[in-house]
Amino acid sequence: TGHQGMEVDRTRAASASDASTTKPNDTGLTSADYYFNSYSHFGIHEEMLKDRVRTESYRRAIMAPGVCSGKVVLDVGCGTGILSLFAASAGAKHVYSIECAEIIEQARQIVKANHFEDVITLIKGKVEEVELPEKVDVLISEWMGYFLMYESMLKSVIFARDKWLKQGGVVLPDKCTLYVNALEDSEYKESKINWWNSVYGYDMSCIREIALSEPLVDVVEPHMVVSNDCFMKEFDVMTVSANDLEWEAEFKLRANREDMVHALATYFDVTFTNSHVTFSTGPHAKYTHWKQAVMYLKEPLSMKRGEVVTGRVICKPNAKNNRDLDISLHYSFSGKYHRCEADQMFYMR
């Protein structure tokens, strides 16, 4: 199956959002502190840096002729500083690199070890709270999360764009497009979700409902896809506003073979228009650490080739922790073998 990476993904998702509600604790940390602390561990950065599709695409985009050379650059959420290093290597006039997590201390050492301390200025703090001495020509950020929007820094990127980007400046990347398709995945659903119906002969189906409500982040093998890829939503980072982080989209999926549909999978494409660079996180593309986000249906759909399931997705940041997501799914199907109409809620925490 295509589900080898599940445990790592669940662990990472949990570590980054342990405080979806703020609770009294010995350290006095808030949910935001937990989020930033989770990104202080080198393991998360190792995973992202080893994602060659992601990192090489950013390098090509940043180092494309005329994009950063001679320009003032801002890197929002710089982490280890890899994107800042690309910009400095591309001939940037100066790079301001903002990071709230403790990984910035290693980034300082990395910048110094690579002799860019005169070009790159590292600033510890939240984007919304720090100050820059000048406006910038280029804003760089790797803000995308699972399901594109989970743990997303897009709100911070919007804030930085509106406050510091010069008129005529560019954002890298500038477009992200979300898609959905339908999957046959009986093996996984049976072993990880329906399994709760009878555990050593006991009814634990209440946990099945919880398992169903959590989108799975994992690798979808291309042969599991049984429909077209349907466009859902495009985010233009040059013009998107904070209000656009709450959105809804309709979809229409047509079966390309006769099969059972157990789930819907989402993925996104990323575009750097000025640099003529794009990459996809879809099942058909090379592996990325984002994998795909899979939403399992309560009951499978028996679809003949050419039959259509239609629906609507509503996505909202969670009220208690806006880096978490509440996703509402409505779908309707009328085929030769059966009909159904259903609503499901999914929670990314």
CSV table of C-alpha atoms in Angstrom, one decimal:
chain,number,residue,atom,x,y,z
A,1,THR,CA,0.0,0.0,0.0
A,2,GLY,CA,1.0,3.7,-0.1
A,3,HIS,CA,0.8,4.3,3.7
A,4,GLN,CA,4.3,3.7,4.9
A,5,GLY,CA,4.8,7.2,6.3
A,6,MET,CA,1.7,7.5,8.5
A,7,GLU,CA,3.2,7.3,11.9
A,8,VAL,CA,5.8,9.9,11.2
A,9,ASP,CA,3.2,12.3,9.9
A,10,ARG,CA,0.9,11.8,12.8
A,11,THR,CA,3.8,12.4,15.2
A,12,ARG,CA,4.8,15.6,13.5
A,13,ALA,CA,1.3,16.9,13.3
A,14,ALA,CA,0.8,16.3,17.0
A,15,SER,CA,4.1,17.9,18.0
A,16,ALA,CA,3.3,21.0,16.0
A,17,SER,CA,-0.2,21.5,17.4
A,18,ASP,CA,-0.1,20.0,20.9
A,19,ALA,CA,-1.6,23.2,22.3
A,20,SER,CA,-4.7,23.6,20.2
A,21,THR,CA,-6.1,25.1,23.4
A,22,THR,CA,-4.0,27.2,25.7
A,23,LYS,CA,-3.7,25.6,29.1
A,24,PRO,CA,-2.0,26.6,32.4
A,25,ASN,CA,1.4,24.9,32.5
A,26,ASP,CA,4.7,25.1,34.3
A,27,THR,CA,6.5,26.8,31.5
A,28,GLY,CA,3.9,29.5,30.7
A,29,LEU,CA,4.0,28.5,27.0
A,30,THR,CA,1.0,29.4,24.8
A,31,SER,CA,-0.2,27.4,21.8
A,32,ALA,CA,1.9,29.7,19.5
A,33,ASP,CA,5.0,28.9,21.6
A,34,TYR,CA,4.4,25.2,21.2
A,35,TYR,CA,4.1,25.7,17.4
A,36,PHE,CA,7.3,27.6,17.1
A,37,ASN,CA,9.2,25.2,19.5
A,38,SER,CA,8.2,22.2,17.4
A,39,TYR,CA,10.1,23.8,14.5
A,40,SER,CA,13.2,24.1,16.7
A,41,HIS,CA,14.0,20.4,16.3
A,42,PHE,CA,16.4,19.7,13.5
A,43,GLY,CA,14.5,16.6,12.4
A,44,ILE,CA,11.7,18.6,10.9
A,45,HIS,CA,14.2,20.7,9.0
A,46,GLU,CA,16.0,17.6,7.8
A,47,GLU,CA,12.8,16.3,6.4
A,48,MET,CA,12.1,19.5,4.5
A,49,LEU,CA,15.7,20.0,3.3
A,50,LYS,CA,15.9,16.4,2.0
A,51,ASP,CA,12.7,17.0,0.0
A,52,ARG,CA,14.5,17.7,-3.3
A,53,VAL,CA,11.4,18.7,-5.2
A,54,ARG,CA,10.7,21.4,-2.7
A,55,THR,CA,14.2,22.6,-2.1
A,56,GLU,CA,15.5,22.4,-5.7
A,57,SER,CA,12.4,24.3,-6.9
A,58,TYR,CA,13.0,27.1,-4.5
A,59,ARG,CA,16.6,27.2,-5.4
A,60,ARG,CA,15.8,27.4,-9.2
A,61,ALA,CA,13.2,30.1,-8.5
A,62,ILE,CA,15.4,32.2,-6.3
A,63,MET,CA,18.5,31.9,-8.5
A,64,ALA,CA,16.7,32.6,-11.8
A,65,PRO,CA,18.2,35.6,-13.6
A,66,GLY,CA,17.1,39.0,-12.4
A,67,VAL,CA,14.9,37.7,-9.5
A,68,CYS,CA,17.1,38.3,-6.5
A,69,SER,CA,20.3,39.8,-7.9
A,70,GLY,CA,20.9,43.3,-6.5
A,71,LYS,CA,17.6,43.2,-4.6
A,72,VAL,CA,16.6,43.5,-1.0
A,73,VAL,CA,15.0,40.2,0.1
A,74,LEU,CA,12.8,39.2,3.1
A,75,ASP,CA,12.7,35.5,4.1
A,76,VAL,CA,9.6,34.9,6.3
A,77,GLY,CA,10.1,31.9,8.6
A,78,CYS,CA,13.7,31.2,7.5
A,79,GLY,CA,14.3,28.0,9.6
A,80,THR,CA,17.9,26.9,8.9
A,81,GLY,CA,18.3,29.8,6.5
A,82,ILE,CA,18.5,27.7,3.3
A,83,LEU,CA,16.3,30.1,1.2
A,84,SER,CA,18.3,33.1,2.6
A,85,LEU,CA,21.5,31.4,1.5
A,86,PHE,CA,20.1,30.8,-2.0
A,87,ALA,CA,19.2,34.5,-2.2
A,88,ALA,CA,22.6,35.6,-1.0
A,89,SER,CA,24.3,33.2,-3.4
A,90,ALA,CA,22.1,34.7,-6.2
A,91,GLY,CA,23.6,38.1,-5.5
A,92,ALA,CA,21.0,39.7,-3.3
A,93,LYS,CA,22.0,43.2,-2.1
A,94,HIS,CA,20.7,42.3,1.4
A,95,VAL,CA,18.6,39.5,3.0
A,96,TYR,CA,16.5,39.9,6.1
A,97,SER,CA,15.6,36.5,7.7
A,98,ILE,CA,12.9,36.3,10.3
A,99,GLU,CA,12.4,33.3,12.5
A,100,CYS,CA,10.6,32.8,15.8
A,101,ALA,CA,11.8,29.3,16.7
A,102,GLU,CA,15.1,28.5,18.4
A,103,ILE,CA,16.5,27.1,15.2
A,104,ILE,CA,17.5,30.7,14.4
A,105,GLU,CA,20.6,30.1,16.7
A,106,GLN,CA,21.8,27.4,14.3
A,107,ALA,CA,20.9,29.6,11.4
A,108,ARG,CA,23.2,32.3,12.7
A,109,GLN,CA,26.1,29.7,12.9
A,110,ILE,CA,25.2,28.5,9.4
A,111,VAL,CA,25.2,32.0,7.9
A,112,LYS,CA,28.6,32.7,9.6
A,113,ALA,CA,30.1,29.3,8.5
A,114,ASN,CA,29.2,30.2,4.9
A,115,HIS,CA,30.6,33.7,5.1
A,116,PHE,CA,27.3,35.5,4.4
A,117,GLU,CA,27.1,37.5,7.7
A,118,ASP,CA,27.5,40.8,5.9
A,119,VAL,CA,24.6,40.0,3.5
A,120,ILE,CA,22.1,38.2,5.7
A,121,THR,CA,20.6,39.7,8.8
A,122,LEU,CA,18.8,37.3,11.1
A,123,ILE,CA,16.0,38.6,13.2
A,124,LYS,CA,14.4,36.5,16.0
A,125,GLY,CA,10.7,37.2,16.6
A,126,LYS,CA,7.2,37.0,15.1
A,127,VAL,CA,6.8,38.6,11.8
A,128,GLU,CA,3.9,40.7,13.2
A,129,GLU,CA,6.2,42.1,16.0
A,130,VAL,CA,9.6,42.8,14.4
A,131,GLU,CA,10.7,45.9,12.5
A,132,LEU,CA,12.9,46.2,9.4
A,133,PRO,CA,15.1,49.2,8.5
A,134,GLU,CA,13.8,49.3,4.9
A,135,LYS,CA,11.2,47.9,2.5
A,136,VAL,CA,12.0,44.9,0.3
A,137,ASP,CA,11.9,44.0,-3.4
A,138,VAL,CA,11.4,40.3,-2.9
A,139,LEU,CA,9.5,38.3,-0.2
A,140,ILE,CA,10.3,34.6,0.1
A,141,SER,CA,8.5,32.1,2.2
A,142,GLU,CA,7.8,28.4,2.4
A,143,TRP,CA,4.5,28.8,4.1
A,144,MET,CA,2.5,25.8,2.7
A,145,GLY,CA,1.3,23.0,5.0
A,146,TYR,CA,-0.6,19.7,4.7
A,147,PHE,CA,-3.9,20.3,2.8
A,148,LEU,CA,-2.0,23.5,1.8
A,149,MET,CA,-3.5,25.4,4.8
A,150,TYR,CA,-2.7,23.3,7.9
A,151,GLU,CA,-0.2,25.1,10.1
A,152,SER,CA,0.1,27.6,7.3
A,153,MET,CA,2.1,30.8,7.7
A,154,LEU,CA,0.1,32.4,4.9
A,155,LYS,CA,-1.4,35.0,7.3
A,156,SER,CA,2.1,36.1,8.4
A,157,VAL,CA,3.2,36.2,4.8
A,158,ILE,CA,0.2,38.5,4.0
A,159,PHE,CA,1.1,40.7,6.9
A,160,ALA,CA,4.7,41.0,5.7
A,161,ARG,CA,3.7,41.6,2.1
A,162,ASP,CA,1.4,44.5,3.1
A,163,LYS,CA,3.9,46.1,5.5
A,164,TRP,CA,7.3,45.6,3.8
A,165,LEU,CA,7.0,44.7,0.1
A,166,LYS,CA,7.7,47.6,-2.3
A,167,GLN,CA,5.2,48.5,-5.0
A,168,GLY,CA,6.2,46.3,-8.0
A,169,GLY,CA,7.9,43.8,-5.7
A,170,VAL,CA,7.5,40.0,-6.1
A,171,VAL,CA,6.5,37.2,-3.7
A,172,LEU,CA,8.0,33.7,-4.1
A,173,PRO,CA,6.0,31.6,-4.7
A,174,ASP,CA,3.1,33.7,-6.0
A,175,LYS,CA,0.4,31.0,-6.7
A,176,CYS,CA,-0.8,27.8,-5.0
A,177,THR,CA,-3.6,25.7,-6.5
A,178,LEU,CA,-5.5,23.1,-4.6
A,179,TYR,CA,-7.0,20.0,-6.3
A,180,VAL,CA,-9.1,16.9,-5.3
A,181,ASN,CA,-9.6,13.4,-6.7
A,182,ALA,CA,-11.3,10.2,-5.7
A,183,LEU,CA,-9.5,7.0,-4.4
A,184,GLU,CA,-10.0,3.3,-4.1
A,185,ASP,CA,-8.4,2.4,-0.8
A,186,SER,CA,-10.3,-0.6,0.7
A,187,GLU,CA,-7.2,-2.1,2.3
A,188,TYR,CA,-6.2,0.8,4.4
A,189,LYS,CA,-9.8,1.7,5.4
A,190,GLU,CA,-10.4,-1.8,6.6
A,191,SER,CA,-7.2,-2.1,8.6
A,192,LYS,CA,-7.1,1.3,10.2
A,193,ILE,CA,-10.8,2.6,10.4
A,194,ASN,CA,-13.3,-0.3,10.1
A,195,TRP,CA,-11.1,-2.3,12.4
A,196,TRP,CA,-12.5,-0.4,15.4
A,197,ASN,CA,-15.9,-1.9,14.8
A,198,SER,CA,-14.8,-5.1,16.5
A,199,VAL,CA,-11.7,-5.2,18.7
A,200,TYR,CA,-11.2,-8.6,20.2
A,201,GLY,CA,-14.9,-9.0,19.8
A,202,TYR,CA,-15.8,-5.7,21.5
A,203,ASP,CA,-17.5,-2.8,19.9
A,204,MET,CA,-15.1,0.2,19.8
A,205,SER,CA,-16.9,1.9,16.9
A,206,CYS,CA,-16.9,5.3,18.8
A,207,ILE,CA,-13.1,5.5,18.0
A,208,ARG,CA,-13.9,4.7,14.3
A,209,GLU,CA,-15.8,8.0,14.2
A,210,ILE,CA,-12.7,9.8,15.6
A,211,ALA,CA,-10.4,8.1,13.1
A,212,LEU,CA,-12.8,9.0,10.2
A,213,SER,CA,-12.7,12.7,11.2
A,214,GLU,CA,-8.9,13.0,10.9
A,215,PRO,CA,-7.6,13.5,7.4
A,216,LEU,CA,-4.7,11.1,6.8
A,217,VAL,CA,-1.5,12.7,5.5
A,218,ASP,CA,0.3,10.0,3.4
A,219,VAL,CA,1.5,8.9,0.0
A,220,VAL,CA,-1.3,8.1,-2.5
A,221,GLU,CA,-0.2,5.6,-5.1
A,222,PRO,CA,-1.2,6.7,-8.7
A,223,HIS,CA,-3.1,3.4,-9.3
A,224,MET,CA,-5.5,4.3,-6.4
A,225,VAL,CA,-6.9,7.3,-8.2
A,226,VAL,CA,-10.1,6.5,-9.9
A,227,SER,CA,-11.3,9.9,-11.2
A,228,ASN,CA,-10.1,13.1,-12.8
A,229,ASP,CA,-8.2,15.7,-10.8
A,230,CYS,CA,-10.6,18.6,-10.0
A,231,PHE,CA,-9.5,22.2,-9.4
A,232,MET,CA,-10.8,23.5,-6.2
A,233,LYS,CA,-9.1,26.8,-5.2
A,234,GLU,CA,-6.2,29.0,-6.3
A,235,PHE,CA,-4.5,31.4,-3.9
A,236,ASP,CA,-2.7,34.3,-5.5
A,237,VAL,CA,-0.2,35.3,-2.8
A,238,MET,CA,0.2,38.8,-4.4
A,239,THR,CA,-3.4,39.6,-3.7
A,240,VAL,CA,-4.8,37.2,-1.2
A,241,SER,CA,-6.2,38.7,2.1
A,242,ALA,CA,-6.6,37.2,5.6
A,243,ASN,CA,-10.3,36.9,4.9
A,244,ASP,CA,-9.5,34.4,2.1
A,245,LEU,CA,-8.1,31.9,4.6
A,246,GLU,CA,-11.7,30.9,5.2
A,247,TRP,CA,-13.0,29.5,1.9
A,248,GLU,CA,-15.3,27.1,0.1
A,249,ALA,CA,-15.1,25.3,-3.2
A,250,GLU,CA,-17.3,23.0,-5.3
A,251,PHE,CA,-16.0,19.9,-7.0
A,252,LYS,CA,-17.2,17.4,-9.7
A,253,LEU,CA,-15.4,14.0,-10.0
A,254,ARG,CA,-16.0,11.7,-12.9
A,255,ALA,CA,-15.0,8.0,-12.5
A,256,ASN,CA,-12.5,6.9,-15.1
A,257,ARG,CA,-13.1,3.2,-14.4
A,258,GLU,CA,-15.7,1.0,-12.5
A,259,ASP,CA,-14.5,0.8,-8.9
A,260,MET,CA,-15.3,1.6,-5.3
A,261,VAL,CA,-14.5,5.1,-4.0
A,262,HIS,CA,-13.4,5.1,-0.3
A,263,ALA,CA,-11.9,8.5,0.0
A,264,LEU,CA,-11.1,11.9,-1.5
A,265,ALA,CA,-7.5,13.0,-1.7
A,266,THR,CA,-6.2,16.6,-2.0
A,267,TYR,CA,-2.9,18.0,-3.2
A,268,PHE,CA,-1.6,21.3,-4.4
A,269,ASP,CA,0.6,22.8,-7.1
A,270,VAL,CA,3.1,25.7,-6.4
A,271,THR,CA,4.1,28.3,-9.0
A,272,PHE,CA,6.9,30.9,-9.2
A,273,THR,CA,5.6,32.8,-12.1
A,274,ASN,CA,8.6,35.3,-12.5
A,275,SER,CA,11.0,32.4,-12.4
A,276,HIS,CA,9.0,30.0,-14.7
A,277,VAL,CA,9.2,27.3,-12.0
A,278,THR,CA,6.4,25.1,-10.8
A,279,PHE,CA,6.1,21.8,-8.9
A,280,SER,CA,3.2,19.5,-7.8
A,281,THR,CA,2.5,17.6,-4.6
A,282,GLY,CA,0.1,15.3,-6.4
A,283,PRO,CA,0.0,11.5,-6.6
A,284,HIS,CA,1.3,11.6,-10.2
A,285,ALA,CA,4.3,13.7,-9.3
A,286,LYS,CA,7.6,13.0,-7.5
A,287,TYR,CA,7.4,12.5,-3.8
A,288,THR,CA,7.3,15.6,-1.5
A,289,HIS,CA,7.2,15.8,2.3
A,290,TRP,CA,3.6,17.2,2.0
A,291,LYS,CA,2.4,13.9,0.5
A,292,GLN,CA,-1.4,14.1,0.1
A,293,ALA,CA,-4.2,14.7,2.5
A,294,VAL,CA,-6.9,12.0,2.4
A,295,MET,CA,-10.4,12.2,3.7
A,296,TYR,CA,-12.2,8.9,4.1
A,297,LEU,CA,-15.9,8.7,3.4
A,298,LYS,CA,-18.3,7.1,5.9
A,299,GLU,CA,-19.5,4.7,3.3
A,300,PRO,CA,-17.8,3.8,0.0
A,301,LEU,CA,-19.4,4.8,-3.4
A,302,SER,CA,-19.8,2.1,-6.0
A,303,MET,CA,-19.1,4.0,-9.2
A,304,LYS,CA,-19.3,2.9,-12.9
A,305,ARG,CA,-17.1,4.6,-15.4
A,306,GLY,CA,-18.4,8.0,-16.4
A,307,GLU,CA,-20.6,8.4,-13.2
A,308,VAL,CA,-20.1,11.6,-11.2
A,309,VAL,CA,-19.9,12.6,-7.6
A,310,THR,CA,-20.3,16.3,-6.8
A,311,GLY,CA,-19.7,18.2,-3.6
A,312,ARG,CA,-18.5,21.1,-1.7
A,313,VAL,CA,-15.6,21.7,0.7
A,314,ILE,CA,-15.7,24.5,3.4
A,315,CYS,CA,-12.4,25.2,5.1
A,316,LYS,CA,-12.0,27.4,8.2
A,317,PRO,CA,-9.1,28.1,10.6
A,318,ASN,CA,-10.0,26.6,14.0
A,319,ALA,CA,-11.4,29.2,16.4
A,320,LYS,CA,-9.0,28.3,19.3
A,321,ASN,CA,-5.8,27.8,17.2
A,322,ASN,CA,-5.9,29.3,13.7
A,323,ARG,CA,-3.1,27.1,12.5
A,324,ASP,CA,-5.5,24.1,12.8
A,325,LEU,CA,-8.3,23.5,10.3
A,326,ASP,CA,-12.0,22.6,10.5
A,327,ILE,CA,-13.1,21.1,7.1
A,328,SER,CA,-16.7,20.5,6.2
A,329,LEU,CA,-17.4,18.1,3.3
A,330,HIS,CA,-20.7,17.7,1.5
A,331,TYR,CA,-21.1,15.2,-1.3
A,332,SER,CA,-23.9,13.8,-3.5
A,333,PHE,CA,-23.9,10.7,-5.7
A,334,SER,CA,-26.5,9.1,-7.9
A,335,GLY,CA,-25.3,6.0,-9.8
A,336,LYS,CA,-26.5,2.7,-11.3
A,337,TYR,CA,-25.9,0.8,-8.1
A,338,HIS,CA,-26.9,3.2,-5.4
A,339,ARG,CA,-27.5,6.8,-4.4
A,340,CYS,CA,-26.2,8.8,-1.4
A,341,GLU,CA,-25.9,12.3,0.0
A,342,ALA,CA,-23.8,13.0,3.1
A,343,ASP,CA,-22.1,15.6,5.2
A,344,GLN,CA,-18.8,14.9,7.1
A,345,MET,CA,-16.6,17.0,9.3
A,346,PHE,CA,-12.8,16.7,9.4
A,347,TYR,CA,-10.4,18.2,11.9
A,348,MET,CA,-6.6,18.7,11.3
A,349,ARG,CA,-4.9,19.2,14.7
